[in-house]
PDB file of C-alpha atoms and ligand atoms in Angstrom:
ATOM      1  CA  VAL Z1234      44.441 118.219-103.244  1.00  0.00           C
ATOM      2  CA  LYS Z1235      40.997 119.924-104.175  1.00  0.00           C
ATOM      3  CA  CYS Z1236      40.318 121.765-107.361  1.00  0.00           C
ATOM      4  CA  PRO Z1237      40.071 125.599-106.753  1.00  0.00           C
ATOM      5  CA  PHE Z1238      37.208 125.848-109.127  1.00  0.00           C
ATOM      6  CA  CYS Z1239      34.744 123.046-108.553  1.00  0.00           C
ATOM      7  CA  PHE Z1240      36.342 121.690-105.226  1.00  0.00           C
ATOM      8  CA  GLY Z1241      36.478 118.285-106.923  1.00  0.00           C
ATOM      9  CA  SER Z1242      39.160 116.041-105.575  1.00  0.00           C
ATOM     10  CA  ASP Z1243      39.972 113.994-108.477  1.00  0.00           C
ATOM     11  CA  ASN Z1244      42.952 115.403-110.702  1.00  0.00           C
ATOM     12  CA  ARG Z1245      46.101 114.194-112.220  1.00  0.00           C
ATOM     13  CA  VAL Z1246      49.599 115.763-112.437  1.00  0.00           C
ATOM     14  CA  VAL Z1247      50.346 117.010-115.910  1.00  0.00           C
ATOM     15  CA  ASP Z1248      53.821 118.705-115.060  1.00  0.00           C
ATOM     16  CA  SER Z1249      56.208 118.346-112.116  1.00  0.00           C
ATOM     17  CA  ARG Z1250      59.254 120.593-111.374  1.00  0.00           C
ATOM     18  CA  GLU Z1251      61.342 121.831-108.663  1.00  0.00           C
ATOM     19  CA  SER Z1252      60.475 125.386-107.521  1.00  0.00           C
ATOM     20  CA  GLY Z1253      64.137 126.431-107.007  1.00  0.00           C
ATOM     21  CA  GLU Z1254      63.058 126.768-103.205  1.00  0.00           C
ATOM     22  CA  GLY Z1255      64.514 123.898-101.119  1.00  0.00           C
ATOM     23  CA  ASP Z1256      62.205 121.001-101.103  1.00  0.00           C
ATOM     24  CA  ILE Z1257      59.220 122.621-102.681  1.00  0.00           C
ATOM     25  CA  ILE Z1258      57.772 121.095-105.828  1.00  0.00           C
ATOM     26  CA  ARG Z1259      55.694 123.059-108.350  1.00  0.00           C
ATOM     27  CA  ARG Z1260      52.825 120.947-109.994  1.00  0.00           C
ATOM     28  CA  ARG Z1261      50.344 121.621-112.587  1.00  0.00           C
ATOM     29  CA  ARG Z1262      47.341 119.465-112.072  1.00  0.00           C
ATOM     30  CA  GLU Z1263      44.198 118.877-114.217  1.00  0.00           C
ATOM     31  CA  CYS Z1264      40.785 118.435-112.598  1.00  0.00           C
ATOM     32  CA  GLU Z1265      39.078 115.182-113.626  1.00  0.00           C
ATOM     33  CA  ASP Z1266      35.599 117.023-113.009  1.00  0.00           C
ATOM     34  CA  CYS Z1267      35.661 120.212-114.710  1.00  0.00           C
ATOM     35  CA  GLY Z1268      38.931 119.956-116.881  1.00  0.00           C
ATOM     36  CA  LYS Z1269      40.459 123.139-115.409  1.00  0.00           C
ATOM     37  CA  ARG Z1270      44.024 123.157-114.560  1.00  0.00           C
ATOM     38  CA  PHE Z1271      45.654 124.765-111.494  1.00  0.00           C
ATOM     39  CA  THR Z1272      49.131 125.010-109.864  1.00  0.00           C
ATOM     40  CA  THR Z1273      49.962 123.442-106.440  1.00  0.00           C
ATOM     41  CA  TYR Z1274      53.234 123.933-104.407  1.00  0.00           C
ATOM     42  CA  GLU Z1275      54.007 120.874-102.422  1.00  0.00           C
ATOM     43  CA  ARG Z1276      56.628 119.952-100.091  1.00  0.00           C
ATOM     44  CA  LEU Z1277      58.885 117.031-101.186  1.00  0.00           C
ATOM     45  CA  GLU Z1278      57.841 114.555 -98.367  1.00  0.00           C
ATOM     46  CA  GLU Z1279      54.045 115.225 -99.288  1.00  0.00           C
ATOM     47  CA  VAL Z1280      54.620 114.421-102.915  1.00  0.00           C
ATOM     48  CA  LEU Z1281      56.681 111.086-102.433  1.00  0.00           C
ATOM     49  CA  PRO Z1282      54.300 108.083-102.701  1.00  0.00           C
ATOM     50  CA  LEU Z1283      53.687 105.842 -99.740  1.00  0.00           C
ATOM     51  CA  VAL Z1284      55.728 102.726 -99.807  1.00  0.00           C
ATOM     52  CA  ILE Z1285      53.454  99.402 -99.728  1.00  0.00           C
ATOM     53  CA  LYS Z1286      55.438  96.586 -97.798  1.00  0.00           C
ATOM     54  CA  LYS Z1287      55.116  93.043 -98.281  1.00  0.00           C
ATOM     55  CA  ASP Z1288      52.479  92.794 -95.683  1.00  0.00           C
ATOM     56  CA  ASN Z1289      50.373  95.323 -97.231  1.00  0.00           C
ATOM     57  CA  ARG Z1290      51.086  98.002 -94.629  1.00  0.00           C
ATOM     58  CA  ARG Z1291      51.852 101.439 -95.968  1.00  0.00           C
ATOM     59  CA  GLU Z1292      54.829 103.657 -94.583  1.00  0.00           C
ATOM     60  CA  PRO Z1293      56.311 107.007 -95.792  1.00  0.00           C
ATOM     61  CA  PHE Z1294      59.255 106.884 -98.149  1.00  0.00           C
ATOM     62  CA  ASP Z1295      62.195 106.783 -95.928  1.00  0.00           C
ATOM     63  CA  ARG Z1296      65.370 108.166 -97.408  1.00  0.00           C
ATOM     64  CA  ASN Z1297      67.689 107.325 -94.531  1.00  0.00           C
ATOM     65  CA  LYS Z1298      66.413 103.957 -94.499  1.00  0.00           C
ATOM     66  CA  ILE Z1299      67.292 103.292 -98.148  1.00  0.00           C
ATOM     67  CA  ILE Z1300      70.730 105.091 -97.620  1.00  0.00           C
ATOM     68  CA  SER Z1301      71.598 102.878 -94.774  1.00  0.00           C
ATOM     69  CA  GLY Z1302      70.550  99.769 -96.747  1.00  0.00           C
ATOM     70  CA  ILE Z1303      72.788 100.715 -99.483  1.00  0.00           C
ATOM     71  CA  GLN Z1304      75.676 101.672 -97.092  1.00  0.00           C
ATOM     72  CA  LYS Z1305      75.664  98.169 -95.841  1.00  0.00           C
ATOM     73  CA  ALA Z1306      75.779  96.514 -99.319  1.00  0.00           C
ATOM     74  CA  CYS Z1307      78.596  99.044-100.168  1.00  0.00           C
ATOM     75  CA  GLU Z1308      80.697  98.395 -96.967  1.00  0.00           C
ATOM     76  CA  LYS Z1309      84.493  98.027 -97.966  1.00  0.00           C
ATOM     77  CA  ARG Z1310      83.866  99.080-101.594  1.00  0.00           C
ATOM     78  CA  PRO Z1311      85.043 102.109-103.181  1.00  0.00           C
ATOM     79  CA  ILE Z1312      81.809 103.998-103.140  1.00  0.00           C
ATOM     80  CA  SER Z1313      81.521 107.403-101.263  1.00  0.00           C
ATOM     81  CA  VAL Z1314      78.568 108.484 -99.135  1.00  0.00           C
ATOM     82  CA  GLU Z1315      78.060 111.232-101.516  1.00  0.00           C
ATOM     83  CA  THR Z1316      77.518 108.921-104.212  1.00  0.00           C
ATOM     84  CA  ILE Z1317      74.808 106.728-102.479  1.00  0.00           C
ATOM     85  CA  GLU Z1318      73.052 109.860-101.261  1.00  0.00           C
ATOM     86  CA  THR Z1319      72.970 110.995-105.002  1.00  0.00           C
ATOM     87  CA  VAL Z1320      71.511 107.536-105.962  1.00  0.00           C
ATOM     88  CA  VAL Z1321      68.830 107.762-103.264  1.00  0.00           C
ATOM     89  CA  SER Z1322      68.007 111.480-104.523  1.00  0.00           C
ATOM     90  CA  LYS Z1323      67.530 110.265-107.944  1.00  0.00           C
ATOM     91  CA  ILE Z1324      65.232 107.409-106.871  1.00  0.00           C
ATOM     92  CA  GLY Z1325      63.413 110.033-104.918  1.00  0.00           C
ATOM     93  CA  ARG Z1326      62.887 112.296-107.982  1.00  0.00           C
ATOM     94  CA  GLU Z1327      61.881 109.396-110.223  1.00  0.00           C
ATOM     95  CA  LEU Z1328      59.084 108.804-107.578  1.00  0.00           C
ATOM     96  CA  GLN Z1329      57.923 112.215-107.450  1.00  0.00           C
ATOM     97  CA  GLU Z1330      57.805 112.610-111.166  1.00  0.00           C
ATOM     98  CA  SER Z1331      55.737 109.492-111.474  1.00  0.00           C
ATOM     99  CA  GLY Z1332      53.007 111.060-109.526  1.00  0.00           C
ATOM    100  CA  GLU Z1333      51.999 107.772-108.064  1.00  0.00           C
ATOM    101  CA  LYS Z1334      50.119 107.836-104.683  1.00  0.00           C
ATOM    102  CA  GLU Z1335      51.656 104.577-103.630  1.00  0.00           C
ATOM    103  CA  ILE Z1336      54.466 102.129-104.804  1.00  0.00           C
ATOM    104  CA  GLN Z1337      55.380  98.727-103.916  1.00  0.00           C
ATOM    105  CA  SER Z1338      58.712  98.457-101.783  1.00  0.00           C
ATOM    106  CA  THR Z1339      59.886  95.779-104.310  1.00  0.00           C
ATOM    107  CA  GLU Z1340      59.895  98.634-107.038  1.00  0.00           C
ATOM    108  CA  ILE Z1341      62.207 100.627-104.957  1.00  0.00           C
ATOM    109  CA  GLY Z1342      64.354  97.618-104.517  1.00  0.00           C
ATOM    110  CA  THR Z1343      64.642  97.242-108.220  1.00  0.00           C
ATOM    111  CA  LYS Z1344      65.512 100.807-108.614  1.00  0.00           C
ATOM    112  CA  VAL Z1345      68.329 100.583-106.040  1.00  0.00           C
ATOM    113  CA  MET Z1346      69.723  97.392-107.866  1.00  0.00           C
ATOM    114  CA  GLN Z1347      69.725  99.206-111.210  1.00  0.00           C
ATOM    115  CA  TYR Z1348      71.816 101.859-110.010  1.00  0.00           C
ATOM    116  CA  LEU Z1349      74.237  99.614-107.824  1.00  0.00           C
ATOM    117  CA  HIS Z1350      74.576  97.480-110.834  1.00  0.00           C
ATOM    118  CA  GLU Z1351      76.080 100.506-112.673  1.00  0.00           C
ATOM    119  CA  LEU Z1352      78.081 101.367-109.715  1.00  0.00           C
ATOM    120  CA  ASP Z1353      79.648  98.342-108.221  1.00  0.00           C
ATOM    121  CA  GLU Z1354      79.002  94.735-109.030  1.00  0.00           C
ATOM    122  CA  VAL Z1355      80.011  93.422-105.650  1.00  0.00           C
ATOM    123  CA  ALA Z1356      77.774  95.830-103.686  1.00  0.00           C
ATOM    124  CA  TYR Z1357      75.001  94.981-106.225  1.00  0.00           C
ATOM    125  CA  VAL Z1358      74.957  91.353-105.380  1.00  0.00           C
ATOM    126  CA  ARG Z1359      75.095  92.060-101.803  1.00  0.00           C
ATOM    127  CA  PHE Z1360      72.269  94.292-101.851  1.00  0.00           C
ATOM    128  CA  ALA Z1361      70.166  91.960-103.941  1.00  0.00           C
ATOM    129  CA  SER Z1362      70.602  89.135-101.690  1.00  0.00           C
ATOM    130  CA  VAL Z1363      69.826  91.192 -98.556  1.00  0.00           C
ATOM    131  CA  TYR Z1364      67.058  93.092 -99.911  1.00  0.00           C
ATOM    132  CA  ARG Z1365      64.933  90.603-101.530  1.00  0.00           C
ATOM    133  CA  SER Z1366      63.793  87.308 -99.878  1.00  0.00           C
ATOM    134  CA  PHE Z1367      64.421  85.259-102.758  1.00  0.00           C
ATOM    135  CA  LYS Z1368      62.706  81.741-102.525  1.00  0.00           C
ATOM    136  CA  ASP Z1369      65.980  80.073-103.883  1.00  0.00           C
ATOM    137  CA  ILE Z1370      69.049  80.848-105.658  1.00  0.00           C
ATOM    138  CA  SER Z1371      67.701  80.050-109.024  1.00  0.00           C
ATOM    139  CA  GLU Z1372      64.965  82.889-108.473  1.00  0.00           C
ATOM    140  CA  PHE Z1373      67.884  85.146-107.638  1.00  0.00           C
ATOM    141  CA  MET Z1374      69.807  84.159-110.468  1.00  0.00           C
ATOM    142  CA  ASP Z1375      66.845  84.806-112.826  1.00  0.00           C
ATOM    143  CA  GLU Z1376      66.667  88.284-111.326  1.00  0.00           C
ATOM    144  CA  LEU Z1377      70.284  88.856-111.910  1.00  0.00           C
ATOM    145  CA  GLN Z1378      69.975  87.725-115.640  1.00  0.00           C
ATOM    146  CA  THR Z1379      67.102  90.041-116.169  1.00  0.00           C
ATOM    147  CA  LEU Z1380      69.073  93.022-114.918  1.00  0.00           C
ATOM    148  CA  LEU Z1381      72.152  92.100-116.806  1.00  0.00           C
ATOM    149  CA  LYS Z1382      70.345  91.855-119.982  1.00  0.00           C
ATOM    150  CA  SER Z1383      68.508  95.115-119.690  1.00  0.00           C
ATOM    151  CA  PRO Z1384      69.137  97.071-122.902  1.00  0.00           C
ATOM    152  CA  ASP Z1385      69.918 100.447-121.223  1.00  0.00           C
ATOM    153  CA  LYS Z1386      73.238  98.891-119.759  1.00  0.00           C
TER     154      LYS Z1386
HETATM  155 ZN1  LIG C1458      37.527 121.140-111.117  1.00  0.00          ZN
END
């Protein structure tokens, strides 16, 4: 996004909100070059950060991929598709609000685990074990302990 005043391309997001029209996000940006502020309207898929995979390749945030990953973990658990979709929407919104251009795939995994932890213990452990390639069980247990101890629980 270029500044409409000086055409500089360095700017930061100072405010971000839904425009009330489908998947259009209204953003206030501040130019790093001239300091002026301007408003942009961006489509949801344009404001979501790219996902950095373990091999350093980037791919777009894929909502459906995350939904199917969670569904797999929630198989035969009392969790509706609607609940899963809500979780993924919340994660998407958090990512938009962060204003980051790129995000590590593991960060998304951690967010999913935090939500699953609140929803269903079994689904959470299943997801954690398939999502992350833990070196050994103790690494996995460490992760589990960290999340269980999180103060917002
Ligand atoms: Zn400017």
